[in-house]
Amino acid sequence: MLIKNITNDIIHIGINDRTTDLFEGMYRIDNGVAYNSYVILDEKIAVTDTVDCKFGNEWLNALDKVLQGKTPDYLVVNHMEPDHSANIARFAQKYANAKIVGNAKTFAMIQAFFGTDFADRRVVVTDGETLSLGKHSLTFTFAPMVHWPEVMVAFDSADGVLFSADAFGKFGDHDAVEPWTDEARRYYYGIVGKFGMPVQTLLKKLGGLAVKTICPLHGPILTENLGEYIGLYDKWSKYQPEIDGVLIAYTSVYGNTKKAAELLKSELDGKGVTAKLVDLARTEFSFSLTDAFTHSKLVIATTTYNGDIFTAAREFIDHIKERNYQNRLVGIIENGSWAATAAKQIKERLEKCKGITFTETTVSVKSSLDENSIEAIKTLANELSNK
Ligand code: FEO
């Protein structure tokens, strides 16, 4: 548990979770994850968001320490995903005079999760509305689909603090010693990646605010170089690559497709083109899908399997498609000993994505590399290096 002043009146309660193996039941989090709640001490006291159900006692104990015998007036619910909302009912029971602040969609979800919508003690806010606490006031900006429909962010103009909900969060708990960007990027593309347009809308709505501090629901409080973080969010939500280079995403049953992928990398290296190999069967999906969005070009090298695309490659394609993969050049190396259909099926799956173009060269390997397929890989490397 971490209790720390962000400003004189705003206190951060941070909970470290090293017990969850898979975030949202699917994302590997080797360095855990943090849940953040905040307390604003003013004439009226507001608490923003709660934490995951496993840490309810820890959070309520931390809240006790911060409040020092006072009682909160409001619980502001910026996001209803259970990793932040699980303790609303416990809070409401403990602090019977506190009001619950949310929007109409928030209270529909509260009803569904807790069997009550706190009709007698709720404050339903609208987009742009301000809640005064005394010296501080919270102005709410709705941010639907960043990452659920009810999400809103709150800005305190007195201290320039933005309570940004899931935006600007990252994997890794508060003890994780790692740079912000890699795990924030993987968190972004994995969890929010589908919702680039809503993120763009939010960034535009927040554009005029004098933000000095960003307080997300996961990961560290951001106090310096905010332009860099906002610039990355702008780039990611526009689906723009960060690396001018080729991700070669492959699967290989007996090593022959791997050899083809390695040959392509070596050809690209020789031409001074940045290229990265990723073995889709041995890389957790959120790392490989993030690499796909980070690079400007993609080559998928895989086989036909059970009449479909080899499982790990098929799942990789589904993951990037679900997250609106777009505006990229894609090449294909298919391998098949008989009835190869992987290239055709990959094209069918990806051609519906916005702005996807395919290289003129598609490489077909029949079981193992031969003169023809080696030549085709060299041609593909030329094409990739010229575009
Ligand atoms: Fe961390 Fe969308 O909740």
mmCIF file of C-alpha atoms and ligand atoms in Angstrom:
data_model
loop_
_atom_site.group_PDB
_atom_site.id
_atom_site.type_symbol
_atom_site.label_atom_id
_atom_site.label_comp_id
_atom_site.label_asym_id
_atom_site.label_seq_id
_atom_site.Cartn_x
_atom_site.Cartn_y
_atom_site.Cartn_z
ATOM 1 C CA MET A 1 0.000 0.000 0.000
ATOM 2 C CA LEU A 2 1.191 3.480 -0.834
ATOM 3 C CA ILE A 3 -0.185 6.684 0.683
ATOM 4 C CA LYS A 4 1.329 9.814 -0.768
ATOM 5 C CA ASN A 5 0.456 13.463 -1.131
ATOM 6 C CA ILE A 6 0.173 14.571 -4.729
ATOM 7 C CA THR A 7 -0.581 18.155 -3.720
ATOM 8 C CA ASN A 8 -1.352 19.640 -0.302
ATOM 9 C CA ASP A 9 -4.947 18.432 -0.453
ATOM 10 C CA ILE A 10 -4.893 15.507 -2.867
ATOM 11 C CA ILE A 11 -3.685 12.174 -1.573
ATOM 12 C CA HIS A 12 -2.970 9.043 -3.536
ATOM 13 C CA ILE A 13 -3.863 5.615 -2.195
ATOM 14 C CA GLY A 14 -2.013 3.068 -4.319
ATOM 15 C CA ILE A 15 -2.536 -0.677 -4.015
ATOM 16 C CA ASN A 16 0.017 -3.136 -5.402
ATOM 17 C CA ASP A 17 -1.356 -6.362 -6.845
ATOM 18 C CA ARG A 18 1.197 -9.135 -7.316
ATOM 19 C CA THR A 19 -1.364 -11.900 -6.831
ATOM 20 C CA THR A 20 -3.255 -11.651 -10.111
ATOM 21 C CA ASP A 21 -1.526 -13.747 -12.785
ATOM 22 C CA LEU A 22 -3.614 -12.597 -15.757
ATOM 23 C CA PHE A 23 -5.074 -9.080 -15.867
ATOM 24 C CA GLU A 24 -8.674 -9.177 -17.131
ATOM 25 C CA GLY A 25 -8.144 -12.940 -17.223
ATOM 26 C CA MET A 26 -5.862 -12.736 -20.261
ATOM 27 C CA TYR A 27 -2.917 -10.304 -20.089
ATOM 28 C CA ARG A 28 0.343 -11.491 -18.511
ATOM 29 C CA ILE A 29 1.518 -9.067 -15.812
ATOM 30 C CA ASP A 30 4.936 -10.205 -14.637
ATOM 31 C CA ASN A 31 5.387 -7.078 -12.508
ATOM 32 C CA GLY A 32 1.815 -7.019 -11.241
ATOM 33 C CA VAL A 33 -0.534 -4.096 -11.548
ATOM 34 C CA ALA A 34 -1.479 -1.134 -9.351
ATOM 35 C CA TYR A 35 -4.929 0.216 -8.542
ATOM 36 C CA ASN A 36 -5.117 3.895 -7.661
ATOM 37 C CA SER A 37 -7.698 5.746 -5.635
ATOM 38 C CA TYR A 38 -7.472 9.421 -4.630
ATOM 39 C CA VAL A 39 -8.766 11.556 -1.776
ATOM 40 C CA ILE A 40 -9.377 15.296 -2.057
ATOM 41 C CA LEU A 41 -9.439 16.939 1.369
ATOM 42 C CA ASP A 42 -11.402 20.185 1.268
ATOM 43 C CA GLU A 43 -14.511 21.668 2.894
ATOM 44 C CA LYS A 44 -16.158 18.649 1.320
ATOM 45 C CA ILE A 45 -14.105 15.469 1.037
ATOM 46 C CA ALA A 46 -14.218 13.441 -2.161
ATOM 47 C CA VAL A 47 -12.765 10.001 -2.831
ATOM 48 C CA THR A 48 -12.300 9.016 -6.455
ATOM 49 C CA ASP A 49 -12.810 5.380 -7.397
ATOM 50 C CA THR A 50 -12.132 2.261 -5.330
ATOM 51 C CA VAL A 51 -9.892 -0.756 -6.001
ATOM 52 C CA ASP A 52 -10.124 -4.441 -6.919
ATOM 53 C CA CYS A 53 -12.243 -6.612 -4.570
ATOM 54 C CA LYS A 54 -9.193 -8.517 -3.299
ATOM 55 C CA PHE A 55 -7.857 -5.328 -1.736
ATOM 56 C CA GLY A 56 -11.017 -3.876 -0.174
ATOM 57 C CA ASN A 57 -9.747 -4.150 3.418
ATOM 58 C CA GLU A 58 -6.364 -2.686 2.525
ATOM 59 C CA TRP A 59 -8.008 0.225 0.701
ATOM 60 C CA LEU A 60 -10.505 0.985 3.486
ATOM 61 C CA ASN A 61 -7.680 0.896 6.063
ATOM 62 C CA ALA A 62 -5.633 3.302 3.954
ATOM 63 C CA LEU A 63 -8.671 5.547 3.594
ATOM 64 C CA ASP A 64 -9.061 5.566 7.398
ATOM 65 C CA LYS A 65 -5.457 6.728 7.757
ATOM 66 C CA VAL A 66 -5.917 9.517 5.247
ATOM 67 C CA LEU A 67 -9.230 10.699 6.689
ATOM 68 C CA GLN A 68 -7.962 10.804 10.298
ATOM 69 C CA GLY A 69 -11.442 10.574 11.784
ATOM 70 C CA LYS A 70 -13.200 12.703 9.174
ATOM 71 C CA THR A 71 -15.848 11.249 6.903
ATOM 72 C CA PRO A 72 -16.022 11.592 3.119
ATOM 73 C CA ASP A 73 -18.874 13.470 1.453
ATOM 74 C CA TYR A 74 -18.569 11.935 -1.988
ATOM 75 C CA LEU A 75 -17.354 8.835 -3.778
ATOM 76 C CA VAL A 76 -16.720 9.804 -7.404
ATOM 77 C CA VAL A 77 -17.043 6.815 -9.739
ATOM 78 C CA ASN A 78 -15.113 7.560 -12.921
ATOM 79 C CA HIS A 79 -15.092 3.968 -14.149
ATOM 80 C CA MET A 80 -17.228 0.941 -13.346
ATOM 81 C CA GLU A 81 -14.901 -1.887 -14.369
ATOM 82 C CA PRO A 82 -14.656 -4.034 -11.225
ATOM 83 C CA ASP A 83 -10.900 -3.494 -10.775
ATOM 84 C CA HIS A 84 -11.919 0.043 -9.710
ATOM 85 C CA SER A 85 -15.534 -0.241 -8.604
ATOM 86 C CA ALA A 86 -15.646 -3.452 -6.576
ATOM 87 C CA ASN A 87 -15.775 -1.688 -3.213
ATOM 88 C CA ILE A 88 -18.536 0.852 -3.886
ATOM 89 C CA ALA A 89 -21.090 -1.023 -1.747
ATOM 90 C CA ARG A 90 -18.617 -1.468 1.137
ATOM 91 C CA PHE A 91 -17.754 2.229 1.002
ATOM 92 C CA ALA A 92 -21.450 3.181 0.902
ATOM 93 C CA GLN A 93 -22.183 0.963 3.884
ATOM 94 C CA LYS A 94 -19.270 2.291 5.937
ATOM 95 C CA TYR A 95 -19.886 5.953 5.106
ATOM 96 C CA ALA A 96 -23.668 6.089 5.182
ATOM 97 C CA ASN A 97 -23.871 9.868 4.655
ATOM 98 C CA ALA A 98 -21.577 9.979 1.638
ATOM 99 C CA LYS A 99 -23.104 10.555 -1.775
ATOM 100 C CA ILE A 100 -22.168 8.516 -4.839
ATOM 101 C CA VAL A 101 -21.243 10.617 -7.889
ATOM 102 C CA GLY A 102 -21.520 9.262 -11.418
ATOM 103 C CA ASN A 103 -23.405 9.699 -14.666
ATOM 104 C CA ALA A 104 -26.601 8.017 -15.846
ATOM 105 C CA LYS A 105 -24.644 5.115 -17.373
ATOM 106 C CA THR A 106 -22.618 4.709 -14.182
ATOM 107 C CA PHE A 107 -25.747 4.210 -12.107
ATOM 108 C CA ALA A 108 -27.232 1.703 -14.575
ATOM 109 C CA MET A 109 -24.024 -0.338 -14.103
ATOM 110 C CA ILE A 110 -24.053 0.151 -10.318
ATOM 111 C CA GLN A 111 -27.595 -1.274 -10.316
ATOM 112 C CA ALA A 112 -26.426 -4.280 -12.362
ATOM 113 C CA PHE A 113 -23.366 -4.971 -10.212
ATOM 114 C CA PHE A 114 -24.737 -4.173 -6.758
ATOM 115 C CA GLY A 115 -28.532 -4.513 -7.033
ATOM 116 C CA THR A 116 -29.120 -0.881 -6.059
ATOM 117 C CA ASP A 117 -28.566 2.438 -7.788
ATOM 118 C CA PHE A 118 -28.343 4.404 -4.528
ATOM 119 C CA ALA A 119 -31.380 6.463 -5.618
ATOM 120 C CA ASP A 120 -31.573 8.284 -2.268
ATOM 121 C CA ARG A 121 -27.912 9.318 -2.180
ATOM 122 C CA ARG A 122 -26.663 9.697 -5.685
ATOM 123 C CA VAL A 123 -25.437 12.730 -7.620
ATOM 124 C CA VAL A 124 -25.961 12.266 -11.362
ATOM 125 C CA VAL A 125 -23.621 14.532 -13.314
ATOM 126 C CA THR A 126 -23.719 15.562 -16.970
ATOM 127 C CA ASP A 127 -20.836 16.095 -19.382
ATOM 128 C CA GLY A 128 -18.999 19.291 -18.421
ATOM 129 C CA GLU A 129 -20.707 19.624 -15.034
ATOM 130 C CA THR A 130 -18.678 20.782 -12.023
ATOM 131 C CA LEU A 131 -18.848 19.518 -8.456
ATOM 132 C CA SER A 132 -17.600 22.091 -5.959
ATOM 133 C CA LEU A 133 -15.708 20.869 -2.898
ATOM 134 C CA GLY A 134 -14.643 24.287 -1.574
ATOM 135 C CA LYS A 135 -11.260 25.438 -2.827
ATOM 136 C CA HIS A 136 -11.253 22.515 -5.250
ATOM 137 C CA SER A 137 -13.854 21.639 -7.815
ATOM 138 C CA LEU A 138 -14.103 18.652 -10.126
ATOM 139 C CA THR A 139 -15.218 19.194 -13.708
ATOM 140 C CA PHE A 140 -16.332 16.000 -15.401
ATOM 141 C CA THR A 141 -15.614 15.189 -19.033
ATOM 142 C CA PHE A 142 -17.344 12.133 -20.397
ATOM 143 C CA ALA A 143 -15.000 9.700 -22.133
ATOM 144 C CA PRO A 144 -17.248 6.935 -23.465
ATOM 145 C CA MET A 145 -15.343 3.824 -24.600
ATOM 146 C CA VAL A 146 -12.086 4.885 -22.981
ATOM 147 C CA HIS A 147 -12.558 2.071 -22.055
ATOM 148 C CA TRP A 148 -16.216 1.403 -21.117
ATOM 149 C CA PRO A 149 -19.260 3.490 -22.084
ATOM 150 C CA GLU A 150 -19.740 5.130 -18.677
ATOM 151 C CA VAL A 151 -16.136 6.365 -18.294
ATOM 152 C CA MET A 152 -15.579 9.972 -17.347
ATOM 153 C CA VAL A 153 -12.491 11.874 -16.272
ATOM 154 C CA ALA A 154 -12.396 14.647 -13.681
ATOM 155 C CA PHE A 155 -10.241 17.777 -13.655
ATOM 156 C CA ASP A 156 -9.414 19.829 -10.589
ATOM 157 C CA SER A 157 -8.509 23.302 -11.859
ATOM 158 C CA ALA A 158 -7.227 24.440 -8.430
ATOM 159 C CA ASP A 159 -4.211 22.101 -8.584
ATOM 160 C CA GLY A 160 -4.278 21.229 -12.299
ATOM 161 C CA VAL A 161 -4.870 17.557 -11.555
ATOM 162 C CA LEU A 162 -6.547 15.288 -14.112
ATOM 163 C CA PHE A 163 -8.095 12.083 -12.781
ATOM 164 C CA SER A 164 -7.829 10.232 -16.073
ATOM 165 C CA ALA A 165 -9.517 6.871 -15.361
ATOM 166 C CA ASP A 166 -7.932 4.104 -17.509
ATOM 167 C CA ALA A 167 -6.207 6.613 -19.800
ATOM 168 C CA PHE A 168 -2.438 6.918 -19.219
ATOM 169 C CA GLY A 169 -2.402 3.744 -17.115
ATOM 170 C CA LYS A 170 0.154 0.966 -17.358
ATOM 171 C CA PHE A 171 0.797 -2.564 -16.196
ATOM 172 C CA GLY A 172 3.283 -3.011 -13.349
ATOM 173 C CA ASP A 173 2.728 -2.180 -9.699
ATOM 174 C CA HIS A 174 4.268 0.771 -7.853
ATOM 175 C CA ASP A 175 7.402 -1.236 -7.013
ATOM 176 C CA ALA A 176 8.063 -2.185 -10.644
ATOM 177 C CA VAL A 177 11.371 -0.752 -11.806
ATOM 178 C CA GLU A 178 10.764 -0.266 -15.493
ATOM 179 C CA PRO A 179 10.255 2.552 -17.968
ATOM 180 C CA TRP A 180 6.692 3.819 -18.378
ATOM 181 C CA THR A 181 6.419 3.481 -22.129
ATOM 182 C CA ASP A 182 6.684 -0.257 -22.869
ATOM 183 C CA GLU A 183 4.106 -1.435 -20.373
ATOM 184 C CA ALA A 184 1.861 1.607 -20.959
ATOM 185 C CA ARG A 185 1.934 0.821 -24.680
ATOM 186 C CA ARG A 186 1.094 -2.862 -24.128
ATOM 187 C CA TYR A 187 -1.700 -1.841 -21.744
ATOM 188 C CA TYR A 188 -2.981 0.703 -24.286
ATOM 189 C CA TYR A 189 -3.020 -1.553 -27.350
ATOM 190 C CA GLY A 190 -4.300 -4.547 -25.416
ATOM 191 C CA ILE A 191 -7.099 -2.878 -23.534
ATOM 192 C CA VAL A 192 -7.946 0.433 -25.197
ATOM 193 C CA GLY A 193 -6.511 -0.206 -28.693
ATOM 194 C CA LYS A 194 -9.889 -0.797 -30.327
ATOM 195 C CA PHE A 195 -11.072 2.618 -29.202
ATOM 196 C CA GLY A 196 -8.715 4.984 -31.012
ATOM 197 C CA MET A 197 -11.491 7.367 -32.077
ATOM 198 C CA PRO A 198 -12.904 7.813 -28.554
ATOM 199 C CA VAL A 199 -9.356 8.453 -27.278
ATOM 200 C CA GLN A 200 -8.877 11.094 -29.985
ATOM 201 C CA THR A 201 -12.178 12.702 -28.952
ATOM 202 C CA LEU A 202 -11.077 12.772 -25.314
ATOM 203 C CA LEU A 203 -7.669 14.267 -26.157
ATOM 204 C CA LYS A 204 -9.404 17.047 -28.101
ATOM 205 C CA LYS A 205 -11.848 17.731 -25.264
ATOM 206 C CA LEU A 206 -8.948 18.001 -22.785
ATOM 207 C CA GLY A 207 -6.791 20.066 -25.128
ATOM 208 C CA GLY A 208 -7.420 23.429 -23.456
ATOM 209 C CA LEU A 209 -6.888 22.328 -19.859
ATOM 210 C CA ALA A 210 -3.820 23.396 -17.874
ATOM 211 C CA VAL A 211 -2.959 19.877 -16.694
ATOM 212 C CA LYS A 212 0.019 19.694 -14.319
ATOM 213 C CA THR A 213 -0.506 16.164 -13.012
ATOM 214 C CA ILE A 214 -2.174 13.084 -14.469
ATOM 215 C CA CYS A 215 -3.642 10.633 -11.976
ATOM 216 C CA PRO A 216 -4.575 7.378 -13.756
ATOM 217 C CA LEU A 217 -6.299 4.371 -12.215
ATOM 218 C CA HIS A 218 -3.254 2.154 -12.885
ATOM 219 C CA GLY A 219 0.460 2.838 -12.670
ATOM 220 C CA PRO A 220 2.432 5.886 -11.634
ATOM 221 C CA ILE A 221 1.195 9.454 -11.190
ATOM 222 C CA LEU A 222 2.563 11.505 -14.081
ATOM 223 C CA THR A 223 4.005 14.886 -13.138
ATOM 224 C CA GLU A 224 6.713 15.676 -15.687
ATOM 225 C CA ASN A 225 7.036 15.665 -19.466
ATOM 226 C CA LEU A 226 3.274 15.348 -19.827
ATOM 227 C CA GLY A 227 3.573 16.391 -23.476
ATOM 228 C CA GLU A 228 5.501 13.181 -24.204
ATOM 229 C CA TYR A 229 2.819 10.950 -22.698
ATOM 230 C CA ILE A 230 0.035 12.866 -24.411
ATOM 231 C CA GLY A 231 1.979 12.753 -27.705
ATOM 232 C CA LEU A 232 2.296 8.965 -27.434
ATOM 233 C CA TYR A 233 -1.424 8.620 -26.714
ATOM 234 C CA ASP A 234 -2.131 10.779 -29.743
ATOM 235 C CA LYS A 235 0.092 8.591 -31.943
ATOM 236 C CA TRP A 236 -1.243 5.301 -30.588
ATOM 237 C CA SER A 237 -4.880 6.349 -30.907
ATOM 238 C CA LYS A 238 -4.254 7.404 -34.519
ATOM 239 C CA TYR A 239 -2.791 3.923 -35.139
ATOM 240 C CA GLN A 240 0.455 5.477 -36.305
ATOM 241 C CA PRO A 241 3.607 3.312 -36.208
ATOM 242 C CA GLU A 242 6.565 4.292 -34.039
ATOM 243 C CA ILE A 243 9.136 2.224 -35.951
ATOM 244 C CA ASP A 244 9.728 2.394 -39.677
ATOM 245 C CA GLY A 245 10.404 -1.291 -40.039
ATOM 246 C CA VAL A 246 9.055 -4.787 -40.532
ATOM 247 C CA LEU A 247 7.630 -7.098 -37.910
ATOM 248 C CA ILE A 248 8.039 -10.692 -39.109
ATOM 249 C CA ALA A 249 5.452 -12.659 -37.137
ATOM 250 C CA TYR A 250 5.855 -16.379 -37.685
ATOM 251 C CA THR A 251 4.804 -19.796 -36.548
ATOM 252 C CA SER A 252 6.732 -22.915 -37.396
ATOM 253 C CA VAL A 253 5.773 -26.562 -36.917
ATOM 254 C CA TYR A 254 9.084 -28.248 -37.849
ATOM 255 C CA GLY A 255 11.397 -25.270 -38.268
ATOM 256 C CA ASN A 256 11.076 -24.719 -42.018
ATOM 257 C CA THR A 257 8.802 -21.672 -41.810
ATOM 258 C CA LYS A 258 11.140 -20.289 -39.155
ATOM 259 C CA LYS A 259 14.044 -20.659 -41.594
ATOM 260 C CA ALA A 260 12.042 -18.728 -44.208
ATOM 261 C CA ALA A 261 11.278 -15.966 -41.671
ATOM 262 C CA GLU A 262 14.947 -15.815 -40.623
ATOM 263 C CA LEU A 263 16.070 -15.592 -44.228
ATOM 264 C CA LEU A 264 13.726 -12.621 -44.776
ATOM 265 C CA LYS A 265 15.129 -10.910 -41.684
ATOM 266 C CA SER A 266 18.690 -11.492 -42.826
ATOM 267 C CA GLU A 267 17.860 -10.063 -46.284
ATOM 268 C CA LEU A 268 16.245 -7.006 -44.684
ATOM 269 C CA ASP A 269 19.184 -6.573 -42.277
ATOM 270 C CA GLY A 270 21.484 -6.594 -45.293
ATOM 271 C CA LYS A 271 19.522 -3.733 -46.804
ATOM 272 C CA GLY A 272 19.582 -1.717 -43.575
ATOM 273 C CA VAL A 273 15.845 -2.212 -42.976
ATOM 274 C CA THR A 274 14.799 -2.536 -39.328
ATOM 275 C CA ALA A 275 13.223 -5.968 -38.868
ATOM 276 C CA LYS A 276 12.076 -7.888 -35.819
ATOM 277 C CA LEU A 277 11.185 -11.575 -35.588
ATOM 278 C CA VAL A 278 8.474 -12.786 -33.256
ATOM 279 C CA ASP A 279 7.523 -16.432 -32.722
ATOM 280 C CA LEU A 280 3.754 -16.176 -32.253
ATOM 281 C CA ALA A 281 3.465 -19.547 -30.510
ATOM 282 C CA ARG A 282 6.008 -18.565 -27.863
ATOM 283 C CA THR A 283 5.093 -14.926 -27.312
ATOM 284 C CA GLU A 284 2.105 -13.882 -25.240
ATOM 285 C CA PHE A 285 -0.392 -12.299 -27.613
ATOM 286 C CA SER A 286 -0.351 -8.796 -26.092
ATOM 287 C CA PHE A 287 3.386 -8.426 -26.782
ATOM 288 C CA SER A 288 3.109 -9.531 -30.412
ATOM 289 C CA LEU A 289 0.014 -7.463 -31.166
ATOM 290 C CA THR A 290 1.728 -4.401 -29.678
ATOM 291 C CA ASP A 291 4.736 -5.041 -31.930
ATOM 292 C CA ALA A 292 2.376 -5.194 -34.916
ATOM 293 C CA PHE A 293 0.982 -1.734 -34.131
ATOM 294 C CA THR A 294 4.435 -0.333 -33.380
ATOM 295 C CA HIS A 295 5.952 -1.306 -36.764
ATOM 296 C CA SER A 296 5.018 0.234 -40.102
ATOM 297 C CA LYS A 297 5.034 -3.102 -41.985
ATOM 298 C CA LEU A 298 4.086 -6.671 -41.171
ATOM 299 C CA VAL A 299 4.973 -10.043 -42.658
ATOM 300 C CA ILE A 300 3.049 -13.076 -41.476
ATOM 301 C CA ALA A 301 4.850 -16.385 -42.056
ATOM 302 C CA THR A 302 2.776 -19.426 -41.230
ATOM 303 C CA THR A 303 1.277 -22.696 -42.388
ATOM 304 C CA THR A 304 -2.099 -24.144 -43.227
ATOM 305 C CA TYR A 305 -3.343 -26.271 -40.337
ATOM 306 C CA ASN A 306 -6.592 -28.231 -40.141
ATOM 307 C CA GLY A 307 -7.663 -26.389 -43.286
ATOM 308 C CA ASP A 308 -7.282 -23.046 -41.515
ATOM 309 C CA ILE A 309 -4.411 -20.720 -40.628
ATOM 310 C CA PHE A 310 -2.073 -22.215 -37.988
ATOM 311 C CA THR A 311 -3.715 -21.488 -34.630
ATOM 312 C CA ALA A 312 -1.262 -19.001 -33.104
ATOM 313 C CA ALA A 313 -1.141 -16.998 -36.352
ATOM 314 C CA ARG A 314 -4.919 -17.056 -36.712
ATOM 315 C CA GLU A 315 -5.322 -15.790 -33.144
ATOM 316 C CA PHE A 316 -2.718 -13.087 -33.742
ATOM 317 C CA ILE A 317 -4.672 -11.881 -36.781
ATOM 318 C CA ASP A 318 -7.910 -11.900 -34.783
ATOM 319 C CA HIS A 319 -6.270 -9.883 -31.992
ATOM 320 C CA ILE A 320 -4.959 -7.152 -34.284
ATOM 321 C CA LYS A 321 -8.211 -7.039 -36.292
ATOM 322 C CA GLU A 322 -10.274 -6.659 -33.111
ATOM 323 C CA ARG A 323 -8.146 -3.648 -32.246
ATOM 324 C CA ASN A 324 -8.655 -1.903 -35.589
ATOM 325 C CA TYR A 325 -5.278 -2.691 -37.168
ATOM 326 C CA GLN A 326 -5.017 -0.334 -40.135
ATOM 327 C CA ASN A 327 -2.923 1.587 -42.647
ATOM 328 C CA ARG A 328 -0.089 -0.924 -42.921
ATOM 329 C CA LEU A 329 1.725 -2.851 -45.661
ATOM 330 C CA VAL A 330 1.404 -6.615 -45.147
ATOM 331 C CA GLY A 331 3.396 -9.427 -46.744
ATOM 332 C CA ILE A 332 2.798 -13.159 -46.445
ATOM 333 C CA ILE A 333 5.009 -16.242 -46.432
ATOM 334 C CA GLU A 334 2.907 -19.387 -46.446
ATOM 335 C CA ASN A 335 4.179 -22.895 -46.034
ATOM 336 C CA GLY A 336 2.231 -26.027 -46.893
ATOM 337 C CA SER A 337 3.057 -29.553 -47.905
ATOM 338 C CA TRP A 338 -0.332 -29.980 -49.608
ATOM 339 C CA ALA A 339 -3.497 -27.869 -50.118
ATOM 340 C CA ALA A 340 -1.897 -24.669 -48.808
ATOM 341 C CA THR A 341 -4.560 -21.998 -48.248
ATOM 342 C CA ALA A 342 -3.011 -19.875 -45.478
ATOM 343 C CA ALA A 343 -2.099 -16.927 -47.734
ATOM 344 C CA LYS A 344 -5.587 -16.766 -49.228
ATOM 345 C CA GLN A 345 -7.195 -16.963 -45.797
ATOM 346 C CA ILE A 346 -4.888 -14.323 -44.292
ATOM 347 C CA LYS A 347 -5.786 -11.937 -47.116
ATOM 348 C CA GLU A 348 -9.491 -12.626 -46.669
ATOM 349 C CA ARG A 349 -9.244 -11.866 -42.965
ATOM 350 C CA LEU A 350 -7.149 -8.709 -43.255
ATOM 351 C CA GLU A 351 -8.511 -7.131 -46.431
ATOM 352 C CA LYS A 352 -11.540 -5.850 -44.492
ATOM 353 C CA CYS A 353 -9.238 -3.745 -42.295
ATOM 354 C CA LYS A 354 -8.994 -0.069 -43.221
ATOM 355 C CA GLY A 355 -5.993 0.923 -45.343
ATOM 356 C CA ILE A 356 -4.301 -2.487 -45.510
ATOM 357 C CA THR A 357 -2.301 -3.124 -48.668
ATOM 358 C CA PHE A 358 -0.541 -6.355 -49.509
ATOM 359 C CA THR A 359 2.876 -6.697 -51.074
ATOM 360 C CA GLU A 360 2.882 -7.803 -54.694
ATOM 361 C CA THR A 361 5.031 -10.747 -53.687
ATOM 362 C CA THR A 362 3.491 -13.571 -51.687
ATOM 363 C CA VAL A 363 5.992 -16.303 -50.884
ATOM 364 C CA SER A 364 4.886 -19.931 -51.076
ATOM 365 C CA VAL A 365 7.139 -22.511 -49.490
ATOM 366 C CA LYS A 366 6.398 -26.135 -50.229
ATOM 367 C CA SER A 367 7.539 -27.964 -47.080
ATOM 368 C CA SER A 368 11.052 -26.454 -47.063
ATOM 369 C CA LEU A 369 12.989 -23.654 -48.721
ATOM 370 C CA ASP A 370 14.096 -24.285 -52.295
ATOM 371 C CA GLU A 371 15.548 -22.117 -55.062
ATOM 372 C CA ASN A 372 12.173 -20.662 -56.021
ATOM 373 C CA SER A 373 11.082 -19.748 -52.495
ATOM 374 C CA ILE A 374 14.521 -18.331 -51.630
ATOM 375 C CA GLU A 375 14.304 -16.122 -54.709
ATOM 376 C CA ALA A 376 10.754 -15.054 -53.743
ATOM 377 C CA ILE A 377 11.938 -14.090 -50.253
ATOM 378 C CA LYS A 378 14.687 -11.944 -51.776
ATOM 379 C CA THR A 379 12.085 -10.280 -54.010
ATOM 380 C CA LEU A 380 9.826 -9.675 -50.979
ATOM 381 C CA ALA A 381 12.753 -8.127 -49.079
ATOM 382 C CA ASN A 382 13.425 -5.803 -52.052
ATOM 383 C CA GLU A 383 9.793 -4.788 -52.156
ATOM 384 C CA LEU A 384 9.643 -4.120 -48.416
ATOM 385 C CA SER A 385 12.835 -2.071 -48.534
ATOM 386 C CA ASN A 386 11.534 0.098 -51.362
ATOM 387 C CA LYS A 387 8.151 0.990 -49.829
HETATM 388 FE FE1 FEO B 1 -8.662 -0.711 -15.144
HETATM 389 FE FE2 FEO B 1 -11.123 -0.466 -17.663
HETATM 390 O O1 FEO B 1 -10.369 -0.784 -15.950
#
